[in-house]
Tab-separated table of C-alpha atoms and ligand atoms in Angstrom:
chain	number	residue	atom	x	y	z
A	232	MET	CA	6.669	-13.716	-36.290
A	233	ALA	CA	4.011	-13.290	-33.622
A	234	THR	CA	3.595	-16.481	-31.653
A	235	PRO	CA	0.118	-17.496	-30.496
A	236	LEU	CA	1.066	-16.160	-27.082
A	237	MET	CA	1.975	-12.779	-28.487
A	238	ARG	CA	-1.187	-12.633	-30.577
A	239	LEU	CA	-3.257	-13.464	-27.565
A	240	LEU	CA	-1.529	-10.801	-25.526
A	241	LEU	CA	-2.056	-8.284	-28.288
A	242	ALA	CA	-5.735	-9.034	-28.275
A	243	ALA	CA	-6.062	-9.173	-24.515
A	244	CYS	CA	-3.846	-6.294	-23.545
A	245	PRO	CA	-4.305	-3.197	-25.656
A	246	LEU	CA	-2.907	-1.279	-22.693
A	247	LEU	CA	0.580	-2.524	-23.431
A	248	LEU	CA	1.130	-0.157	-26.323
A	249	VAL	CA	3.844	2.402	-25.886
A	250	THR	CA	3.482	4.771	-28.813
A	251	ALA	CA	2.326	8.314	-28.424
A	252	ASP	CA	2.667	11.712	-29.955
A	253	PRO	CA	4.898	14.380	-28.498
A	254	ILE	CA	3.573	17.243	-26.476
A	255	ARG	CA	5.728	20.320	-26.460
A	256	LYS	CA	5.361	23.630	-24.866
A	257	VAL	CA	7.574	26.618	-25.308
A	258	SER	CA	9.939	27.904	-22.779
A	259	THR	CA	9.276	28.056	-19.088
A	260	ASN	CA	10.096	30.891	-16.713
A	261	GLY	CA	11.743	29.211	-13.813
A	262	THR	CA	9.609	26.212	-12.965
A	263	LEU	CA	11.441	22.932	-13.518
A	264	PRO	CA	10.149	21.111	-16.631
A	265	LEU	CA	8.167	17.923	-16.255
A	266	VAL	CA	8.816	14.798	-18.320
A	267	MET	CA	5.963	12.288	-18.413
A	268	TRP	CA	6.064	8.681	-19.605
A	269	HIS	CA	2.599	7.326	-20.161
A	270	GLY	CA	1.305	3.903	-19.292
A	271	MET	CA	0.523	0.835	-21.298
A	272	GLY	CA	-1.435	1.499	-24.456
A	273	ASP	CA	-2.008	5.074	-23.516
A	274	SER	CA	-0.903	8.066	-25.511
A	275	CYS	CA	0.308	11.475	-24.521
A	276	CYS	CA	-2.479	13.051	-26.640
A	277	ASN	CA	-5.378	11.125	-25.332
A	278	PRO	CA	-7.645	13.912	-24.084
A	279	LEU	CA	-8.992	11.592	-21.405
A	280	SER	CA	-5.625	10.686	-19.915
A	281	MET	CA	-2.211	12.267	-20.586
A	282	GLY	CA	-3.768	15.174	-22.447
A	283	ALA	CA	-6.011	15.955	-19.499
A	284	ILE	CA	-3.207	15.606	-16.990
A	285	LYS	CA	-0.922	17.837	-19.040
A	286	LYS	CA	-3.595	20.507	-19.256
A	287	MET	CA	-4.346	20.227	-15.556
A	288	ILE	CA	-0.675	20.682	-14.692
A	289	GLU	CA	-0.263	23.600	-17.078
A	290	ASP	CA	-3.276	25.304	-15.543
A	291	ASP	CA	-1.937	24.807	-12.046
A	292	VAL	CA	1.705	25.601	-12.778
A	293	PRO	CA	1.775	28.518	-15.209
A	294	GLY	CA	4.729	28.530	-17.574
A	295	ILE	CA	5.732	24.930	-16.969
A	296	TYR	CA	7.259	22.978	-19.859
A	297	VAL	CA	5.649	19.554	-20.046
A	298	LEU	CA	7.230	16.925	-22.278
A	299	SER	CA	5.093	13.839	-22.745
A	300	LEU	CA	7.348	11.223	-24.225
A	301	ARG	CA	6.740	9.660	-27.570
A	302	ILE	CA	8.417	6.294	-27.958
A	303	GLY	CA	9.597	5.259	-31.402
A	304	ASN	CA	9.651	7.129	-34.643
A	305	ASN	CA	6.119	6.472	-35.799
A	306	ILE	CA	2.764	5.624	-34.412
A	307	ASP	CA	2.824	2.027	-35.527
A	308	THR	CA	1.487	0.510	-32.385
A	309	SER	CA	2.408	-3.100	-32.994
A	310	ASN	CA	5.972	-2.006	-33.668
A	311	SER	CA	6.193	-0.253	-30.323
A	312	PHE	CA	4.414	-3.081	-28.562
A	313	PHE	CA	7.327	-5.300	-29.337
A	314	MET	CA	10.046	-2.757	-28.732
A	315	ASP	CA	12.845	-3.693	-26.375
A	316	VAL	CA	12.479	-1.633	-23.189
A	317	ASN	CA	16.239	-1.122	-22.953
A	318	GLN	CA	16.131	0.428	-26.409
A	319	GLN	CA	13.231	2.624	-25.374
A	320	VAL	CA	15.192	3.873	-22.383
A	321	THR	CA	18.263	4.540	-24.521
A	322	GLN	CA	16.169	6.492	-26.974
A	323	VAL	CA	14.541	8.523	-24.214
A	324	CYS	CA	17.927	9.286	-22.646
A	325	ALA	CA	19.159	10.633	-25.987
A	326	GLN	CA	16.025	12.702	-26.424
A	327	LEU	CA	16.320	14.244	-22.962
A	328	ALA	CA	20.017	14.980	-23.440
A	329	GLN	CA	19.294	16.815	-26.691
A	330	ASP	CA	16.485	18.953	-25.327
A	331	PRO	CA	17.876	22.407	-24.503
A	332	GLN	CA	14.965	23.113	-22.168
A	333	LEU	CA	15.951	20.243	-19.889
A	334	LYS	CA	19.559	21.286	-19.410
A	335	GLY	CA	18.896	22.636	-15.930
A	336	GLY	CA	17.174	19.461	-14.827
A	337	TYR	CA	13.627	18.194	-14.708
A	338	ASN	CA	11.054	16.336	-12.674
A	339	ALA	CA	9.738	13.048	-14.013
A	340	MET	CA	6.348	11.430	-13.722
A	341	GLY	CA	5.740	7.912	-14.968
A	342	PHE	CA	2.346	6.316	-15.242
A	343	SER	CA	2.087	2.566	-14.726
A	344	GLN	CA	4.973	0.891	-16.588
A	345	GLY	CA	6.285	4.387	-17.357
A	346	GLY	CA	7.200	4.506	-13.650
A	347	GLN	CA	9.799	1.765	-13.809
A	348	PHE	CA	10.976	2.912	-17.240
A	349	LEU	CA	11.725	6.401	-15.917
A	350	ARG	CA	13.532	4.863	-12.948
A	351	ALA	CA	15.799	3.167	-15.487
A	352	VAL	CA	16.398	6.589	-17.024
A	353	ALA	CA	17.377	7.947	-13.588
A	354	GLN	CA	19.741	5.029	-12.982
A	355	ARG	CA	21.374	5.004	-16.396
A	356	CYS	CA	21.311	8.622	-17.529
A	357	PRO	CA	22.204	11.173	-14.856
A	358	SER	CA	22.424	14.019	-17.355
A	359	PRO	CA	20.324	16.075	-17.560
A	360	PRO	CA	19.606	15.621	-13.853
A	361	MET	CA	16.245	14.250	-12.723
A	362	LYS	CA	15.149	15.925	-9.502
A	363	ASN	CA	11.988	14.158	-8.365
A	364	LEU	CA	10.775	10.848	-9.752
A	365	ILE	CA	7.067	10.296	-9.305
A	366	SER	CA	5.873	6.793	-10.064
A	367	VAL	CA	2.101	6.595	-10.427
A	368	GLY	CA	1.127	2.949	-10.181
A	369	GLY	CA	4.531	1.782	-11.462
A	370	GLN	CA	5.608	-1.831	-11.023
A	371	HIS	CA	9.078	-1.619	-9.524
A	372	GLN	CA	9.373	-5.306	-8.772
A	373	GLY	CA	7.533	-6.253	-11.932
A	374	VAL	CA	4.288	-8.152	-12.192
A	375	TYR	CA	3.222	-11.728	-11.727
A	376	GLY	CA	-0.199	-11.464	-13.215
A	377	LEU	CA	-1.686	-10.150	-16.360
A	378	PRO	CA	-2.638	-6.510	-16.653
A	379	ARG	CA	-6.356	-5.961	-17.230
A	380	CYS	CA	-7.208	-9.490	-16.351
A	381	PRO	CA	-10.083	-9.421	-13.916
A	382	GLY	CA	-8.593	-11.678	-11.279
A	383	GLU	CA	-6.846	-14.771	-10.117
A	384	SER	CA	-9.748	-17.069	-10.856
A	385	SER	CA	-10.491	-16.148	-14.448
A	386	VAL	CA	-9.796	-19.059	-16.790
A	387	ILE	CA	-8.358	-16.921	-19.556
A	388	CYS	CA	-6.080	-15.038	-17.161
A	389	ASN	CA	-4.773	-18.266	-15.778
A	390	TRP	CA	-4.167	-19.575	-19.252
A	391	ILE	CA	-2.202	-16.511	-20.309
A	392	ARG	CA	-0.301	-16.455	-17.057
A	393	LYS	CA	0.580	-20.076	-17.610
A	394	ALA	CA	1.791	-19.248	-21.106
A	395	LEU	CA	3.892	-16.383	-19.803
A	396	ASN	CA	5.165	-18.684	-17.111
A	397	THR	CA	6.506	-21.056	-19.698
A	398	GLU	CA	7.678	-18.559	-22.304
A	399	ALA	CA	8.402	-15.268	-20.583
A	400	TYR	CA	12.090	-15.869	-20.085
A	401	SER	CA	12.794	-17.231	-23.529
A	402	ASP	CA	15.143	-15.008	-25.496
A	403	LEU	CA	12.562	-14.329	-28.173
A	404	VAL	CA	9.811	-13.216	-25.830
A	405	GLN	CA	12.218	-11.236	-23.649
A	406	LYS	CA	13.475	-9.371	-26.632
A	407	HIS	CA	10.142	-8.509	-28.157
A	408	LEU	CA	7.425	-8.368	-25.568
A	409	VAL	CA	7.387	-5.324	-23.332
A	410	GLN	CA	5.536	-6.964	-20.503
A	411	ALA	CA	7.809	-9.989	-20.386
A	412	GLN	CA	10.652	-7.624	-19.634
A	413	TYR	CA	9.168	-6.840	-16.265
A	414	TRP	CA	7.576	-10.226	-15.714
A	415	HIS	CA	8.736	-11.452	-12.313
A	416	ASP	CA	8.010	-15.080	-11.530
A	417	PRO	CA	8.696	-15.825	-7.849
A	418	LEU	CA	8.590	-19.550	-8.597
A	419	LYS	CA	11.351	-19.217	-11.179
A	420	ASP	CA	13.650	-16.887	-9.397
A	421	ASP	CA	16.777	-18.281	-11.033
A	422	LEU	CA	15.364	-17.901	-14.539
A	423	TYR	CA	14.125	-14.424	-13.760
A	424	LYS	CA	17.494	-13.333	-12.459
A	425	LYS	CA	19.333	-14.854	-15.362
A	426	HIS	CA	17.113	-13.962	-18.305
A	427	SER	CA	15.090	-10.867	-17.476
A	428	VAL	CA	16.700	-8.367	-19.823
A	429	PHE	CA	15.259	-5.278	-18.176
A	430	LEU	CA	13.892	-5.609	-14.655
A	431	ALA	CA	16.551	-7.928	-13.232
A	432	ASP	CA	19.157	-5.531	-14.550
A	433	ILE	CA	17.771	-2.314	-13.082
A	434	ASN	CA	16.952	-4.092	-9.822
A	435	GLN	CA	20.530	-5.287	-9.403
A	436	GLU	CA	19.604	-8.982	-9.403
A	437	ARG	CA	22.740	-10.164	-11.203
A	438	VAL	CA	25.373	-7.693	-10.087
A	439	VAL	CA	25.339	-4.545	-8.034
A	440	ASN	CA	26.020	-1.828	-10.529
A	441	GLU	CA	27.437	0.969	-8.394
A	442	THR	CA	26.581	3.474	-11.098
A	443	TYR	CA	22.869	2.655	-10.782
A	444	LYS	CA	23.086	2.960	-7.029
A	445	LYS	CA	24.875	6.263	-7.157
A	446	ASN	CA	22.631	7.760	-9.832
A	447	LEU	CA	19.369	6.796	-8.168
A	448	GLN	CA	20.501	8.455	-4.964
A	449	LEU	CA	20.940	11.723	-6.843
A	450	LEU	CA	17.162	12.044	-6.783
A	451	GLU	CA	15.739	14.501	-4.316
A	452	LYS	CA	12.528	12.509	-3.904
A	453	PHE	CA	11.361	9.160	-5.208
A	454	VAL	CA	7.590	9.195	-4.852
A	455	MET	CA	5.657	5.956	-5.307
A	456	VAL	CA	1.880	5.936	-5.612
A	457	LYS	CA	-0.016	2.734	-4.910
A	458	PHE	CA	-3.673	2.293	-5.850
A	459	LEU	CA	-5.438	0.565	-3.010
A	460	ASN	CA	-8.115	-0.985	-5.209
A	461	ASP	CA	-5.884	-1.783	-8.156
A	462	THR	CA	-7.192	-4.772	-10.120
A	463	VAL	CA	-4.720	-4.339	-12.979
A	464	VAL	CA	-1.401	-4.724	-11.215
A	465	ASP	CA	-0.542	-7.953	-9.456
A	466	PRO	CA	0.734	-7.855	-6.770
A	467	ARG	CA	-0.258	-4.330	-5.746
A	468	VAL	CA	2.671	-3.989	-3.375
A	469	THR	CA	5.013	-3.810	-6.389
A	470	GLU	CA	3.811	-0.191	-6.726
A	471	TRP	CA	5.672	0.420	-3.430
A	472	PHE	CA	8.626	-1.719	-4.512
A	473	GLY	CA	7.475	-4.786	-2.579
A	474	PHE	CA	6.792	-8.175	-4.119
A	475	LEU	CA	5.857	-11.794	-3.573
A	476	LYS	CA	8.248	-13.691	-1.371
A	477	THR	CA	10.518	-15.861	-3.459
A	478	GLY	CA	9.512	-19.487	-3.989
A	479	GLN	CA	5.743	-19.084	-3.658
A	480	SER	CA	2.990	-16.914	-5.073
A	481	LYS	CA	0.703	-15.934	-2.199
A	482	GLU	CA	2.607	-14.081	0.512
A	483	THR	CA	4.022	-10.686	-0.183
A	484	GLU	CA	6.855	-8.749	1.401
A	485	THR	CA	7.432	-5.032	1.649
A	486	LEU	CA	10.393	-3.253	0.149
A	487	GLN	CA	11.850	-2.948	3.639
A	488	GLU	CA	11.684	-6.732	4.104
A	489	SER	CA	13.378	-7.494	0.806
A	490	LEU	CA	17.021	-8.395	0.230
A	491	LEU	CA	17.248	-5.505	-2.198
A	492	TYR	CA	16.676	-3.240	0.785
A	493	THR	CA	18.371	-5.108	3.634
A	494	GLU	CA	21.521	-5.494	1.547
A	495	ASP	CA	20.866	-2.056	0.110
A	496	ARG	CA	21.821	-3.164	-3.360
A	497	LEU	CA	20.189	-0.143	-5.004
A	498	GLY	CA	20.598	2.571	-2.393
A	499	LEU	CA	16.933	2.556	-1.426
A	500	ALA	CA	17.644	2.035	2.269
A	501	ALA	CA	20.031	4.967	2.217
A	502	MET	CA	17.403	7.014	0.394
A	503	GLU	CA	14.739	6.178	2.949
A	504	LYS	CA	17.094	7.153	5.737
A	505	ALA	CA	17.685	10.458	3.977
A	506	GLY	CA	13.934	11.054	3.739
A	507	LYS	CA	13.924	10.660	-0.032
A	508	LEU	CA	11.340	7.896	-0.361
A	509	VAL	CA	7.697	8.901	-0.321
A	510	PHE	CA	4.969	6.256	-0.241
A	511	LEU	CA	1.541	7.528	-1.224
A	512	ALA	CA	-1.732	5.642	-1.428
A	513	SER	CA	-4.774	6.485	-3.458
A	514	ASP	CA	-8.223	4.919	-3.245
A	515	GLY	CA	-9.607	3.396	-6.364
A	516	ASN	CA	-8.418	1.305	-9.259
A	517	HIS	CA	-5.314	1.569	-11.437
A	518	LEU	CA	-4.515	5.197	-12.357
A	519	GLN	CA	-7.890	6.340	-11.045
A	520	PHE	CA	-7.505	9.528	-9.073
A	521	THR	CA	-9.335	12.800	-8.700
A	522	GLU	CA	-7.953	16.175	-9.629
A	523	LYS	CA	-8.096	17.147	-5.984
A	524	TRP	CA	-6.065	14.104	-4.980
A	525	PHE	CA	-3.508	14.866	-7.679
A	526	ASN	CA	-3.206	18.505	-6.689
A	527	ASP	CA	-2.998	17.763	-2.976
A	528	ASN	CA	-0.534	14.889	-3.256
A	529	LEU	CA	1.540	15.127	-6.433
A	530	LEU	CA	1.617	18.771	-7.435
A	531	PRO	CA	3.927	19.695	-4.533
A	532	TYR	CA	6.631	17.527	-6.142
A	533	ILE	CA	6.541	19.218	-9.537
A	534	ARG	CA	6.371	22.853	-8.624
B	268	LIG	C1	5.557	32.090	-15.061
B	268	LIG	O1	4.799	33.021	-15.817
B	268	LIG	C2	3.421	33.017	-15.526
B	268	LIG	C3	2.754	34.002	-16.438
B	268	LIG	O2	3.146	33.804	-17.755
B	268	LIG	C4	3.198	33.391	-14.074
B	268	LIG	O3	1.846	33.357	-13.786
B	268	LIG	C5	3.947	32.419	-13.202
B	268	LIG	O4	3.810	32.789	-11.871
B	268	LIG	C6	5.408	32.352	-13.580
B	268	LIG	N1	6.050	31.304	-12.814
B	268	LIG	C7	7.201	31.511	-12.184
B	268	LIG	C8	7.730	30.335	-11.432
B	268	LIG	O5	7.829	32.541	-12.224
B	269	LIG	C1	26.363	-0.180	-15.006
B	269	LIG	O1	25.538	0.791	-15.593
B	269	LIG	C2	26.183	1.654	-16.502
B	269	LIG	C3	25.162	2.701	-16.902
B	269	LIG	O2	24.097	2.145	-17.587
B	269	LIG	C4	26.706	0.827	-17.658
B	269	LIG	O3	27.397	1.671	-18.551
B	269	LIG	C5	27.628	-0.262	-17.146
B	269	LIG	O4	28.018	-1.081	-18.207
B	269	LIG	C6	26.951	-1.088	-16.085
B	269	LIG	N1	27.875	-2.005	-15.487
B	269	LIG	C7	27.601	-3.298	-15.298
B	269	LIG	C8	28.627	-4.097	-14.593
B	269	LIG	O5	26.552	-3.784	-15.660
B	270	LIG	C1	-12.243	-0.475	-2.744
B	270	LIG	O1	-12.588	-1.824	-2.558
B	270	LIG	C2	-13.374	-2.049	-1.410
B	270	LIG	C3	-13.523	-3.523	-1.216
B	270	LIG	O2	-13.601	-4.212	-2.422
B	270	LIG	C4	-14.692	-1.331	-1.561
B	270	LIG	O3	-15.487	-1.524	-0.416
B	270	LIG	C5	-14.430	0.149	-1.760
B	270	LIG	O4	-15.617	0.831	-2.020
B	270	LIG	C6	-13.482	0.378	-2.909
B	270	LIG	N1	-13.108	1.784	-2.927
B	270	LIG	C7	-12.987	2.466	-4.042
B	270	LIG	C8	-12.612	3.900	-3.883
B	270	LIG	O5	-13.129	1.985	-5.137
């Protein structure tokens, strides 16, 4: 059932995979647990990524319970590649609700697309309560460019972008391709609003869901990390909830300039007023940070 577009994306974007193995640690002694949702194609057990971060956190915060989410029931990567994000969120919500160690609440840290997926968890599933949401390179207004493509001028990137431009909002692609579900085409704003099954919903593009607005504001802090030299995420400002201005694809706007904020459709303006939004920047490319940077900047939010 894979279309040529999907096959091409599979080949070009191994980072889109969402399957991982669970990491569990026995009971904590007072520190709030941490739930992590890894990025595209990563896995919780990869000793070079989630595994290393988990170990680092456990060393720095003795006794902490770290749950690195596994999505889906097996490690069949192509299966999870095509898994509906809304289903993933539902499954994660159920998993969190059933975990006795999370009953008292938890902090959440999402890497790359895991950032916006955990925000959906905060908006849809207030129990157990999420305290701080830390988005590390998440794409809160989606992407209009292909992850891992080296740049605007590359022929192959342009070709794939063109293909996504024509197919991204079709029902089939929306339903089965993870990235299409946060594909945000500023030139096709009406199609995006109407057909984006995931991002347009959590960003209140069709209706203002008061439940989402209320739940998000239950967070103590919503921390967003942007990578200043990110060549994976396009546009970079989406990591701070900004995006391209509607109707063109060059000029960007900040969160504060967007309708989402000025009309406060999601409660973000209220959250900023209450000191709940934290915008952090890190030098370097996508998800590239030093242990010192992590400890200095992110650890304070998970202790
Ligand atoms: C949890 O226990 C460890 C030792 O097992 C201790 O070092 C740490 O300080 C404790 N943390 C809290 C928050 O009590
Ligand atoms: C708002 O979100 C809640 C929680 O996900 C959902 O149950 C409800 O159906 C949504 N309402 C609308 C109008 O979309
Ligand atoms: C970021 O990019 C700029 C310009 O391309 C470069 O001069 C700088 O060294 C890069 N910094 C890092 C940390 O990669």
